[in-house]
């Protein structure tokens, strides 16, 4: 008589159930829809460029010359390429933090505050912990930053799943709290009072925390690119966080599209009620994803903190969190799309400096083009999504 292992026939919980996630072959119409979605951002960028051309004509500038100058300045110089990569690095993390939350329909507007808290935690661990080798100290600082971001996302995540408080309200309010706390800690608790400024220390000290230990600083990529025959000048600080951001995007892509965890994120985003009926705890999934978004947000400021400044002061860069929302929208919340969106922002930022100096075009014109670009892409995505939905509905009715 055969014996059955106890519990072998019992249904397993949805979280532990293995799903075979094999991509289905695409038919002709699906391929057409796929190419239409791929072409959408490029058409929107072209439209935004046309709007920018009209603005340039209105202020008496030749748009062709301005765009040519922008491209030649951005891609014709090694320091410009390095600057684009350096400026894109924090935006990759900010875009990924926003995108993973958007994937489950959580509008985490608090990336701004979460990355400030993450940077502050990293800075504290960076200058208080001494004597550790770099291969321990640097990862410890990175973990501290992720922990700081996740902790700052904990309260809005809890309020959302337990009390139904909309995350937009709670996270925006916490952004202000984070900025105020940062000022307080820098100016009162962790102020570096050992600074000697000016002759005899008579100058005004910077409002900053102590310098981060050398063992916690992130090396630049100059030697790496030098092996490839590209020599970046020493005054640009593109560093290894660029590759960490790209690797993180690859990991998130795999998690979202190839794991049960990602499957549950997409299921909850599509229909929380149906997901619950299938055995997925939607609130738990939202809570986890919110914290993951906060942890990634904690990494946003590290490229500037550990790769450039080496200390945290009261003028630490702001606005990365809000830029990340735009980058995520540009990339349609796809991890690799986020990388392209961040590089585009880096290019526009660097290019605006070139056209300002060499063509006399105000930087505000580039800012307007950025805004029109984001708006165009969002509207174009919505139009294409509705078009595809209508076509599929017609196909279903016809069948």
Short mmCIF file of C-alpha atoms in Angstrom, two decimals:
data_model
loop_
_atom_site.label_atom_id
_atom_site.label_comp_id
_atom_site.label_asym_id
_atom_site.label_seq_id
_atom_site.Cartn_x
_atom_site.Cartn_y
_atom_site.Cartn_z
CA UNK A 1 0.00 0.00 0.00
CA UNK A 2 1.37 3.37 -0.97
CA UNK A 3 1.72 5.94 1.75
CA UNK A 4 0.92 9.59 1.31
CA UNK A 5 3.08 12.23 2.95
CA UNK A 6 0.98 14.22 5.45
CA UNK A 7 0.04 17.60 4.05
CA UNK A 8 1.02 16.67 0.49
CA UNK A 9 -2.53 17.12 -0.80
CA UNK A 10 -3.22 20.28 1.14
CA UNK A 11 -3.46 23.47 -0.95
CA UNK A 12 -0.41 25.65 -0.64
CA UNK A 13 -0.71 29.39 0.08
CA UNK A 14 -0.50 31.65 -2.94
CA UNK A 15 2.83 33.13 -1.86
CA UNK A 16 4.60 29.76 -1.88
CA UNK A 17 3.00 28.44 -5.06
CA UNK A 18 5.46 28.10 -7.89
CA UNK A 19 4.23 29.52 -11.18
CA UNK A 20 5.77 28.72 -14.49
CA UNK A 21 6.19 32.16 -16.06
CA UNK A 22 6.91 31.45 -19.70
CA UNK A 23 6.30 34.35 -22.10
CA UNK A 24 3.63 33.62 -24.69
CA UNK A 25 4.45 33.99 -28.40
CA UNK A 26 3.12 37.25 -29.87
CA UNK A 27 0.69 37.27 -32.77
CA UNK A 28 0.73 39.92 -35.51
CA UNK A 29 -1.59 42.32 -33.72
CA UNK A 30 0.28 42.01 -30.41
CA UNK A 31 3.54 42.81 -32.18
CA UNK A 32 1.88 45.86 -33.74
CA UNK A 33 0.69 47.04 -30.33
CA UNK A 34 4.16 46.43 -28.87
CA UNK A 35 5.88 48.54 -31.53
CA UNK A 36 3.25 51.23 -31.13
CA UNK A 37 4.03 51.41 -27.40
CA UNK A 38 7.76 51.52 -28.08
CA UNK A 39 7.34 54.34 -30.61
CA UNK A 40 5.09 56.40 -28.34
CA UNK A 41 7.79 58.10 -26.19
CA UNK A 42 9.92 58.91 -29.24
CA UNK A 43 6.96 60.55 -30.99
CA UNK A 44 6.18 62.49 -27.81
CA UNK A 45 9.80 63.67 -27.56
CA UNK A 46 9.63 64.77 -31.20
CA UNK A 47 6.43 66.70 -30.46
CA UNK A 48 8.03 68.37 -27.44
CA UNK A 49 11.02 69.30 -29.58
CA UNK A 50 8.69 70.95 -32.08
CA UNK A 51 7.09 72.97 -29.29
CA UNK A 52 10.55 73.94 -28.12
CA UNK A 53 11.40 75.01 -31.67
CA UNK A 54 8.42 77.35 -31.75
CA UNK A 55 9.54 78.91 -28.46
CA UNK A 56 13.06 79.41 -29.81
CA UNK A 57 11.71 81.03 -32.95
CA UNK A 58 9.63 83.33 -30.77
CA UNK A 59 12.78 84.55 -28.95
CA UNK A 60 14.71 84.94 -32.20
CA UNK A 61 16.84 81.79 -32.09
CA UNK A 62 17.40 79.22 -34.83
CA UNK A 63 16.16 75.90 -33.36
CA UNK A 64 18.30 73.77 -35.68
CA UNK A 65 21.45 75.56 -34.58
CA UNK A 66 20.41 75.35 -30.94
CA UNK A 67 19.70 71.61 -31.08
CA UNK A 68 22.93 71.01 -33.00
CA UNK A 69 24.84 72.95 -30.35
CA UNK A 70 23.11 71.00 -27.61
CA UNK A 71 24.10 67.64 -29.13
CA UNK A 72 27.66 68.66 -29.98
CA UNK A 73 28.23 70.10 -26.50
CA UNK A 74 26.73 67.07 -24.75
CA UNK A 75 28.30 64.27 -26.78
CA UNK A 76 31.38 65.89 -28.27
CA UNK A 77 33.25 66.28 -25.00
CA UNK A 78 34.36 63.64 -22.51
CA UNK A 79 33.53 65.83 -19.51
CA UNK A 80 29.98 66.36 -20.81
CA UNK A 81 29.41 62.62 -21.21
CA UNK A 82 30.70 62.01 -17.69
CA UNK A 83 28.49 64.81 -16.38
CA UNK A 84 25.42 63.31 -18.06
CA UNK A 85 26.17 59.94 -16.45
CA UNK A 86 26.80 61.53 -13.06
CA UNK A 87 23.57 63.53 -13.14
CA UNK A 88 21.58 60.55 -14.38
CA UNK A 89 22.76 58.29 -11.54
CA UNK A 90 20.57 59.65 -8.69
CA UNK A 91 17.65 59.93 -11.10
CA UNK A 92 17.92 56.21 -11.88
CA UNK A 93 17.39 55.39 -8.20
CA UNK A 94 14.66 58.02 -7.83
CA UNK A 95 12.89 56.74 -10.94
CA UNK A 96 13.10 53.12 -9.79
CA UNK A 97 11.75 54.04 -6.34
CA UNK A 98 8.76 55.77 -7.92
CA UNK A 99 8.24 53.12 -10.61
CA UNK A 100 8.11 50.12 -8.25
CA UNK A 101 5.46 51.94 -6.19
CA UNK A 102 3.50 52.96 -9.28
CA UNK A 103 3.53 49.30 -10.37
CA UNK A 104 1.17 48.49 -7.52
CA UNK A 105 -0.79 51.74 -7.82
CA UNK A 106 0.91 53.39 -4.85
CA UNK A 107 1.74 57.04 -5.52
CA UNK A 108 4.81 57.42 -3.37
CA UNK A 109 5.35 61.17 -3.58
CA UNK A 110 7.57 60.87 -0.53
CA UNK A 111 10.70 59.75 -2.37
CA UNK A 112 12.00 63.27 -1.73
CA UNK A 113 11.82 62.93 2.04
CA UNK A 114 12.87 59.28 2.04
CA UNK A 115 16.08 59.99 0.17
CA UNK A 116 16.95 62.86 2.50
CA UNK A 117 16.50 60.57 5.49
CA UNK A 118 18.51 57.85 3.76
CA UNK A 119 21.33 60.27 3.01
CA UNK A 120 21.33 61.52 6.59
CA UNK A 121 21.53 57.96 7.99
CA UNK A 122 24.34 57.16 5.56
CA UNK A 123 26.20 60.29 6.57
CA UNK A 124 25.90 59.49 10.29
CA UNK A 125 27.20 55.94 9.79
CA UNK A 126 29.86 57.31 7.45
CA UNK A 127 31.48 59.64 9.99
CA UNK A 128 30.69 57.92 13.32
CA UNK A 129 31.92 54.42 12.46
CA UNK A 130 35.69 54.37 12.21
CA UNK A 131 38.38 51.80 11.66
CA UNK A 132 36.47 49.50 9.32
CA UNK A 133 37.87 48.34 5.99
CA UNK A 134 36.16 49.79 2.92
CA UNK A 135 34.61 46.47 1.90
CA UNK A 136 32.64 46.52 5.18
CA UNK A 137 32.17 50.22 5.84
CA UNK A 138 30.84 51.17 2.40
CA UNK A 139 28.17 48.39 2.25
CA UNK A 140 27.24 49.29 5.84
CA UNK A 141 26.63 52.89 4.81
CA UNK A 142 24.54 51.77 1.83
CA UNK A 143 22.43 49.52 4.07
CA UNK A 144 21.98 52.40 6.51
CA UNK A 145 20.70 54.59 3.66
CA UNK A 146 18.21 51.95 2.55
CA UNK A 147 17.10 51.46 6.15
CA UNK A 148 16.59 55.21 6.56
CA UNK A 149 14.47 55.42 3.42
CA UNK A 150 12.41 52.37 4.35
CA UNK A 151 11.79 53.65 7.89
CA UNK A 152 10.58 56.98 6.51
CA UNK A 153 8.16 55.08 4.25
CA UNK A 154 6.95 52.91 7.13
CA UNK A 155 4.42 55.37 8.57
CA UNK A 156 2.60 56.24 5.30
CA UNK A 157 2.63 52.54 4.34
CA UNK A 158 1.04 51.62 7.67
CA UNK A 159 -1.51 54.44 7.45
CA UNK A 160 -2.48 53.36 3.95
CA UNK A 161 -3.06 49.66 4.62
CA UNK A 162 -4.44 49.97 8.16
CA UNK A 163 -6.29 53.29 8.15
CA UNK A 164 -6.91 53.98 4.48
CA UNK A 165 -4.98 57.28 4.54
CA UNK A 166 -4.09 58.26 1.00
CA UNK A 167 -0.35 58.06 0.52
CA UNK A 168 -0.17 61.29 -1.50
CA UNK A 169 -1.26 63.33 1.51
CA UNK A 170 0.85 61.52 4.09
CA UNK A 171 4.03 61.40 2.00
CA UNK A 172 3.86 65.06 0.95
CA UNK A 173 3.51 66.10 4.58
CA UNK A 174 6.42 63.86 5.57
CA UNK A 175 8.57 65.52 2.90
CA UNK A 176 8.31 68.78 4.82
CA UNK A 177 8.98 67.02 8.10
CA UNK A 178 12.08 65.37 6.62
CA UNK A 179 13.46 68.68 5.36
CA UNK A 180 12.91 70.33 8.74
CA UNK A 181 14.44 67.41 10.65
CA UNK A 182 17.44 67.49 8.36
CA UNK A 183 18.02 71.17 9.12
CA UNK A 184 17.66 70.53 12.84
CA UNK A 185 20.11 67.63 12.95
CA UNK A 186 22.70 69.36 10.78
CA UNK A 187 22.54 72.70 12.58
CA UNK A 188 22.18 71.43 16.16
CA UNK A 189 22.97 67.78 16.79
CA UNK A 190 25.61 66.74 14.25
CA UNK A 191 27.12 70.10 13.34
CA UNK A 192 30.85 69.78 12.72
CA UNK A 193 32.23 72.26 15.23
CA UNK A 194 35.83 71.29 14.61
CA UNK A 195 36.00 73.27 11.37
CA UNK A 196 38.74 75.85 11.16
CA UNK A 197 37.80 78.45 8.57
CA UNK A 198 39.91 81.40 7.56
CA UNK A 199 42.99 82.77 9.28
CA UNK A 200 42.96 81.84 12.95
CA UNK A 201 39.53 80.23 12.58
CA UNK A 202 37.80 83.60 12.34
CA UNK A 203 35.71 82.66 9.30
CA UNK A 204 32.16 81.34 9.33
CA UNK A 205 32.02 77.52 9.42
CA UNK A 206 29.87 75.60 6.97
CA UNK A 207 26.55 74.32 8.26
CA UNK A 208 27.46 70.69 7.73
CA UNK A 209 28.04 67.33 9.38
CA UNK A 210 31.60 65.98 9.85
CA UNK A 211 33.47 64.56 6.89
CA UNK A 212 32.67 60.97 5.97
CA UNK A 213 35.50 58.48 6.49
CA UNK A 214 37.53 57.63 3.40
CA UNK A 215 36.59 53.97 3.82
CA UNK A 216 32.94 54.87 3.15
CA UNK A 217 33.55 56.94 0.02
CA UNK A 218 32.54 55.57 -3.39
CA UNK A 219 35.41 55.42 -5.94
CA UNK A 220 35.00 57.08 -9.32
CA UNK A 221 34.89 55.23 -12.62
CA UNK A 222 37.84 57.04 -14.17
CA UNK A 223 40.21 54.07 -14.07
CA UNK A 224 37.50 51.72 -15.37
CA UNK A 225 36.75 53.90 -18.38
CA UNK A 226 40.47 54.50 -18.90
CA UNK A 227 40.83 50.75 -19.57
CA UNK A 228 38.20 51.22 -22.29
CA UNK A 229 40.16 54.06 -23.83
CA UNK A 230 37.90 56.83 -22.45
CA UNK A 231 39.65 59.36 -20.25
CA UNK A 232 37.32 61.46 -18.16
CA UNK A 233 38.75 64.65 -16.63
CA UNK A 234 39.25 64.58 -12.85
CA UNK A 235 36.72 67.36 -12.16
CA UNK A 236 33.74 65.10 -12.93
CA UNK A 237 32.67 62.48 -10.42
CA UNK A 238 30.82 59.71 -12.22
CA UNK A 239 31.15 56.75 -9.83
CA UNK A 240 30.20 53.12 -9.29
CA UNK A 241 26.67 54.00 -8.18
CA UNK A 242 25.91 54.29 -11.90
CA UNK A 243 26.48 50.55 -12.38
CA UNK A 244 24.73 49.76 -9.09
CA UNK A 245 21.67 51.61 -10.38
CA UNK A 246 21.75 49.71 -13.68
CA UNK A 247 22.15 46.40 -11.85
CA UNK A 248 19.25 47.31 -9.55
CA UNK A 249 17.08 48.03 -12.59
CA UNK A 250 17.90 44.57 -13.98
CA UNK A 251 17.04 42.95 -10.66
CA UNK A 252 13.73 44.80 -10.44
CA UNK A 253 12.87 43.84 -14.01
CA UNK A 254 13.49 40.18 -13.18
CA UNK A 255 11.53 40.38 -9.93
CA UNK A 256 8.53 42.08 -11.54
CA UNK A 257 8.30 39.87 -14.62
CA UNK A 258 9.83 36.54 -13.60
CA UNK A 259 8.97 35.88 -9.94
CA UNK A 260 5.80 35.10 -7.97
CA UNK A 261 6.38 38.27 -5.96
CA UNK A 262 6.29 40.38 -9.11
CA UNK A 263 3.29 38.44 -10.36
CA UNK A 264 1.42 39.33 -7.20
CA UNK A 265 2.38 43.01 -7.55
CA UNK A 266 0.92 43.06 -11.05
CA UNK A 267 -2.15 41.11 -9.97
CA UNK A 268 -2.91 43.53 -7.12
CA UNK A 269 -2.39 46.50 -9.44
CA UNK A 270 -4.78 45.08 -12.03
CA UNK A 271 -7.57 44.13 -9.66
CA UNK A 272 -7.08 43.94 -5.88
CA UNK A 273 -10.43 42.20 -5.37
CA UNK A 274 -9.64 39.48 -7.87
CA UNK A 275 -6.16 39.14 -6.39
CA UNK A 276 -7.68 38.63 -2.94
CA UNK A 277 -10.01 35.98 -4.36
CA UNK A 278 -6.93 34.22 -5.77
CA UNK A 279 -5.35 34.05 -2.33
CA UNK A 280 -3.08 37.11 -2.56
CA UNK A 281 -2.99 39.35 0.49
CA UNK A 282 -3.17 42.69 -1.35
CA UNK A 283 -2.59 44.86 1.73
CA UNK A 284 0.51 42.93 2.71
CA UNK A 285 1.78 43.20 -0.85
CA UNK A 286 1.19 46.97 -0.93
CA UNK A 287 2.94 47.34 2.43
CA UNK A 288 5.99 45.39 1.29
CA UNK A 289 6.24 47.21 -2.03
CA UNK A 290 5.92 50.58 -0.29
CA UNK A 291 8.85 49.74 1.96
CA UNK A 292 10.91 48.50 -0.99
CA UNK A 293 10.20 51.80 -2.73
CA UNK A 294 11.37 53.66 0.38
CA UNK A 295 14.53 51.54 0.64
CA UNK A 296 15.44 52.30 -2.99
CA UNK A 297 14.67 55.98 -2.38
CA UNK A 298 17.25 55.91 0.40
CA UNK A 299 19.93 55.34 -2.26
CA UNK A 300 19.10 58.44 -4.29
CA UNK A 301 21.45 60.83 -2.53
CA UNK A 302 24.44 58.49 -2.16
CA UNK A 303 26.09 59.34 -5.48
CA UNK A 304 26.31 62.98 -4.44
CA UNK A 305 27.10 62.22 -0.80
CA UNK A 306 29.71 59.46 -1.13
CA UNK A 307 30.95 60.15 -4.65
CA UNK A 308 31.19 63.94 -4.65
CA UNK A 309 30.68 66.01 -1.49
CA UNK A 310 31.94 63.67 1.21
CA UNK A 311 29.76 65.41 3.79
CA UNK A 312 26.14 66.40 4.25
CA UNK A 313 25.38 70.07 4.57
CA UNK A 314 22.32 72.23 4.70
CA UNK A 315 22.50 72.84 0.92
CA UNK A 316 22.44 69.16 0.02
CA UNK A 317 20.79 68.70 -3.43
CA UNK A 318 16.98 68.68 -3.31
CA UNK A 319 14.27 67.84 -5.79
CA UNK A 320 15.62 64.46 -6.87
CA UNK A 321 12.50 62.72 -5.59
CA UNK A 322 10.16 64.84 -7.69
CA UNK A 323 12.41 64.43 -10.73
CA UNK A 324 12.19 60.69 -10.16
CA UNK A 325 8.43 60.79 -10.64
CA UNK A 326 8.92 62.40 -14.04
CA UNK A 327 11.62 59.88 -14.94
CA UNK A 328 9.34 56.98 -13.98
CA UNK A 329 6.56 58.42 -16.13
CA UNK A 330 8.96 58.85 -19.05
CA UNK A 331 10.06 55.25 -18.68
CA UNK A 332 6.49 54.01 -18.29
CA UNK A 333 7.50 52.48 -14.95
CA UNK A 334 9.72 49.98 -16.72
CA UNK A 335 13.13 49.62 -14.99
CA UNK A 336 15.08 49.91 -18.23
CA UNK A 337 12.80 52.72 -19.40
CA UNK A 338 13.71 54.52 -16.17
CA UNK A 339 17.40 54.33 -17.11
CA UNK A 340 16.68 55.89 -20.51
CA UNK A 341 14.53 58.57 -18.90
CA UNK A 342 17.27 59.42 -16.41
CA UNK A 343 19.86 59.66 -19.19
CA UNK A 344 17.51 61.93 -21.14
CA UNK A 345 17.19 64.22 -18.12
CA UNK A 346 20.96 64.20 -17.71
CA UNK A 347 21.39 65.10 -21.36
CA UNK A 348 18.85 67.95 -21.19
CA UNK A 349 20.48 69.29 -18.02
CA UNK A 350 23.96 69.29 -19.53
CA UNK A 351 22.73 70.47 -22.93
CA UNK A 352 20.93 73.44 -21.38
CA UNK A 353 24.27 74.66 -20.03
CA UNK A 354 25.80 74.45 -23.49
CA UNK A 355 23.04 76.36 -25.28
CA UNK A 356 22.98 78.93 -22.48
CA UNK A 357 26.69 79.70 -22.89
CA UNK A 358 27.15 79.29 -26.62
CA UNK A 359 23.72 80.14 -28.06
CA UNK A 360 22.27 82.49 -25.49
CA UNK A 361 19.15 80.39 -24.99
CA UNK A 362 17.80 80.71 -21.43
CA UNK A 363 17.88 77.50 -19.40
CA UNK A 364 14.17 78.03 -18.75
CA UNK A 365 13.46 77.10 -22.37
CA UNK A 366 14.97 73.66 -21.76
CA UNK A 367 12.89 73.37 -18.59
CA UNK A 368 9.78 74.14 -20.66
CA UNK A 369 10.77 71.46 -23.17
CA UNK A 370 11.18 68.98 -20.30
CA UNK A 371 7.71 69.81 -19.00
CA UNK A 372 6.10 69.55 -22.43
CA UNK A 373 7.93 66.29 -23.01
CA UNK A 374 6.63 64.72 -19.81
CA UNK A 375 3.09 65.95 -20.48
CA UNK A 376 3.21 64.72 -24.08
CA UNK A 377 4.42 61.28 -23.10
CA UNK A 378 1.78 60.86 -20.40
CA UNK A 379 -0.99 61.94 -22.77
CA UNK A 380 0.38 59.81 -25.62
CA UNK A 381 0.59 56.74 -23.38
CA UNK A 382 -3.02 57.24 -22.31
CA UNK A 383 -4.19 57.62 -25.91
CA UNK A 384 -2.31 54.51 -27.02
CA UNK A 385 -3.55 52.51 -24.02
CA UNK A 386 -7.15 53.41 -24.76
CA UNK A 387 -6.67 52.65 -28.46
CA UNK A 388 -5.27 49.20 -27.69
CA UNK A 389 -8.05 48.53 -25.19
CA UNK A 390 -10.73 49.43 -27.78
CA UNK A 391 -9.07 47.28 -30.43
CA UNK A 392 -8.88 44.29 -28.12
CA UNK A 393 -12.51 44.77 -27.14
CA UNK A 394 -13.56 44.84 -30.80
CA UNK A 395 -11.51 41.70 -31.40
CA UNK A 396 -13.17 39.95 -28.47
CA UNK A 397 -16.65 40.92 -29.68
CA UNK A 398 -15.81 39.78 -33.22
CA UNK A 399 -14.58 36.43 -31.97
#
